[in-house]
DNA sequence: ATCCTCCCCTAC
DNA sequence: TAAGGTAGGGGAGGAT
């Protein structure tokens, strides 16, 4: 285990050299810091060679004029400072100035710097610098082109001076190259609004996003990681079969035999030492050996007070991206603030970021290594894993020799940046070895050295162990891997979870079974900015979010993917945090709020993203002044591929979409668009070209199937190929209703109450629908609105027919009635739609044409796969699959005579607890029931869920209905009325006076806050009961889930919620109904009601009473939870709103 | 069991 | 002054 540092032999010579050595060794690499180059006499000659080489290599980055007319004195006596992004870039201007007699000042000095070159200069900066001459970069390039110094006045950035001055947009780069890696992404947004103010120091200002990203190191880091992976992939694909590096290796070491047996596997990890600083020092060799840090801040004293004074000297909150090893000796670390860094090391020199350079060196780095092998995994711009087993074995070179040779080549090719390397038989040990070898060294860790090596390695050094994990280790009193290896696996798993526990256990023993894989498929695309967010108006949010959406759009395009889930990510000021944090424009201490939405189809459209994101924001009803960070993420990605025309089925498209708010939005927007298009008044809305023909296999009763189709394209894509349109299909009379003046029939208040009452009976009816062996029935119960329209008709037919066959009856009225209810357009969403169409009705009527749809098309629709995900149909499957029956596990509803407990005693013959019909259990004689309970208790115990414990509770009888009623009547609901619980407690104690002979057991989850909750999806356990209340008995393990669906809940709740504000009458009805269900141990029905309730409330926008309904929802959840406490002695917990 | 969703955590 | 992004792993808890 020999750590190799510095020059080991001829090969490794220049590694520990001082600055002058570097200059000697690689004479074309030294550059200079501005303002000081004049001291060095031979500099220009020296520079010339370097530049010539660079012109060849990156001709497109350099002005051609500069190459032709190599030197001049155009800018004699001119000293410039470049601010922000310019074209030509700061780097180029620097070179131009050097070549043409001018001076380039990296830092602005009022006395000596004559001009500031900038395209956009923040207002604050002007004030701060008291800048006099601010000129556009074109001054430089035009002067160069003209061969003489042009009057700078013509290129003044703010010709008017002061106030309304703006940069002239036409002279700005057409595509602001905010990302330094050239051409990696086309610039997303070209800001050609000439009326904007140039300030973009906070979000809401135009172009803030680009300005921000251009300066964000973390953004670049993330971007480069992706690009490095792509580069590796490209190199792998385009490889021509030669490895020049290997040739050189051979030439150097010659053919020979390895004295040792070749190791089974050699993984190398390479990482540049203090990457940003190393690169930064290439042009500042005089700083080598001094402590240097790379960051935005310069002085370290931080922001000024209002009076323009620095209150404290070491207050800078600028983050040190990288610091060199001289600085680290003083205790500096990457990522710390500049203030404390300066405190630790007052002589610290700071250098600015040079993103383009980092990217350039990174590319060289990858190219060099790819000259040896393509078994590369890109980890970041300055770090990779290399599987060099092959090389070591084939060339008979030792791992150390190879590492040294490669490091030397990287050093040369990069112009003088040191990389360190670690080698071992797996990625973990390679990484740890690199860490040990730094700076400027390499280390090969052999298998027999591993355990000795690991003992003293801090746990913190293990990949995947960060702040949070260390907190836990601190409690476990473990610091090193040696300590870690003593912790038993079971404990690690308990503390960290299954996978992480196992991983840590392995890592402590030097075990790591990961290989070297570069490729991964993207799972998400996102963009976020959590800095500089200070907004006062909703419009500012909207503007910024649109900008962000456009950014995500281009990223989606670049990655050639679309996504079906959209997440709005917000950081909000923590209630306890001050309005302005310590860090200038920072986000400070925040709480994060995310909200996501499932889209009808995958999207990559900025328009859709912006609309949905803004809608989500409105639903959260958040005060924009509190927003400190905004992000948007797109997930559930699918590849964007041009579909072959043949694959696109134009003859039918899914007529059903879930009638959520956003779908309504899509629909209305698309409709509006169509109506406003002046192209054609015949076709657009109701086309019949895809309706004709196709009559081969029509159903016999076609006449019954005459429907009309209202069709509006609303896919987000302009370039969608083929007629893969979507629309809504309405029955003719529904279309009429939609467009007529007739009010949509409403449920009256009475009807609502009535419906709630009837639900109970209907519920019972629904449970028996499984009997008909229609696998979709459970889906219908849960998501009835997905079965709107013709599909429902179809199933209705099916059910009625089968029912008739089985029962020998011709029809069943209750079933019919239930379906009629589902089909009726009284649903709130329909009214919502109609409302939206109010102003456009005439226009629609004049333009549209109703087209009958044939039965065969309906038939196709019936075969729509029931592959339901979230709230969406999977469109692709629809197109390509003819008939695809989704197997849905049918729940067992035991007919009384075939009870499992009688037919078999073995555990395996018991159905899963949640599958057992409570009605069946209720019908069992008491002894048999006991037996069943015991069985399930045994099964449950065998499973041993660690967080669940059985707690003994005193038995309670369900309170008589009268009491429940009185209770809820007493409580005229007021906002935030807290007294329900105390009242309930009172009631309960009264109740519990009643003597109870037996104990009962309830499964209880112990929450961290110490409160108990019955988990809605677990189960209540045995209750002894009097013979006469047998029907109230709960199923042992599975009273909870899903047996008794309350089909009609959605339309009814939706109705209630859309039409009214919360009121006590409805609240009471709901609570009573729920309480009654609970007394019958129908937890599932209650749970389902709340799920549906939640969903419906969640669809509300803030202006439509969302706040009130959210409050009402929580209040009702409390009341029902309390009812549950009264009945079971344990509360029920329902899903809570975040807002 | 296995999946999904919503987080938190980690890395550079 | 300051530029605190971004993707993936995986745990917790719930749905199927
Ligand atoms: N908190 C951080 C960590 C890193 N980086 C950037 C700057 C680093 O130069 C680069 C590479 O990160 P490394 O972790 O490899 O750190 P260094 O290369 O700077 O130092 P080391 O010698 O430890 O590799 O990423 C950053 O901006 N902010
Ligand atoms: Mg590094």
Coordinates of N, CA and C (backbone and C1' of nucleotides) and ligand atoms in Angstrom, one line a residue, chain A residues 269-276 322 325 328 334 380 382-383 418-420 434 438, chain B residues 12, ligand 2:
Chain A
X269 N -10.7 4.9 -10.1 CA -11.4 6.1 -9.9 C -10.5 7.3 -10.1
X270 N -10.8 8.2 -11.0 CA -9.9 9.3 -11.2 C -10.7 10.6 -10.9
X271 N -10.0 11.6 -10.3 CA -10.7 12.8 -9.9 C -9.7 13.9 -9.9
X272 N -10.0 15.0 -10.5 CA -9.1 16.2 -10.5 C -9.0 16.7 -9.1
X273 N -7.8 17.1 -8.7 CA -7.6 17.8 -7.4 C -8.2 19.2 -7.6
X274 N -8.9 19.6 -6.6 CA -9.6 20.9 -6.5 C -9.8 21.5 -7.9
X275 N -10.7 20.9 -8.6 CA -10.9 21.1 -10.0 C -11.0 22.5 -10.4
X276 N -11.9 23.3 -9.9 CA -12.1 24.7 -10.3 C -10.8 25.5 -10.1
X322 N -14.6 25.6 -4.7 CA -13.4 24.7 -4.6 C -12.3 25.5 -4.0
X325 N -5.3 22.7 -2.0 CA -4.9 22.0 -0.8 C -4.1 22.9 0.2
X328 N -6.8 24.1 2.2 CA -7.4 23.1 3.0 C -6.6 22.8 4.3
X334 N -14.6 22.7 0.6 CA -15.5 23.0 -0.5 C -16.9 23.2 0.0
X380 N -18.9 12.8 -12.9 CA -19.1 14.3 -12.9 C -18.1 14.9 -13.9
X382 N -15.4 16.2 -13.4 CA -14.0 16.0 -13.0 C -13.7 14.7 -12.5
X383 N -14.6 13.7 -12.7 CA -14.5 12.5 -12.0 C -15.1 11.3 -12.8
X418 N -3.7 18.6 -12.0 CA -3.4 17.3 -11.4 C -4.7 16.5 -11.2
X419 N -4.7 15.2 -11.6 CA -5.7 14.4 -11.2 C -5.2 13.3 -10.3
X420 N -5.9 12.8 -9.3 CA -5.5 11.7 -8.5 C -6.3 10.5 -8.8
X434 N -8.7 6.9 -3.9 CA -8.5 8.2 -4.5 C -8.4 9.3 -3.4
X438 N -5.0 11.7 -2.7 CA -5.0 13.1 -2.9 C -4.1 13.9 -2.0
Chain B
dC12 P -18.9 13.5 -4.3 O5' -18.9 14.5 -5.5 C5' -18.9 14.0 -6.8 C4' -19.3 15.1 -7.7 C3' -18.5 16.4 -7.5 O3' -17.4 16.5 -8.3 C1' -20.9 16.8 -7.8
Ligands
LIG2 MG1 -12.1 16.7 -7.8

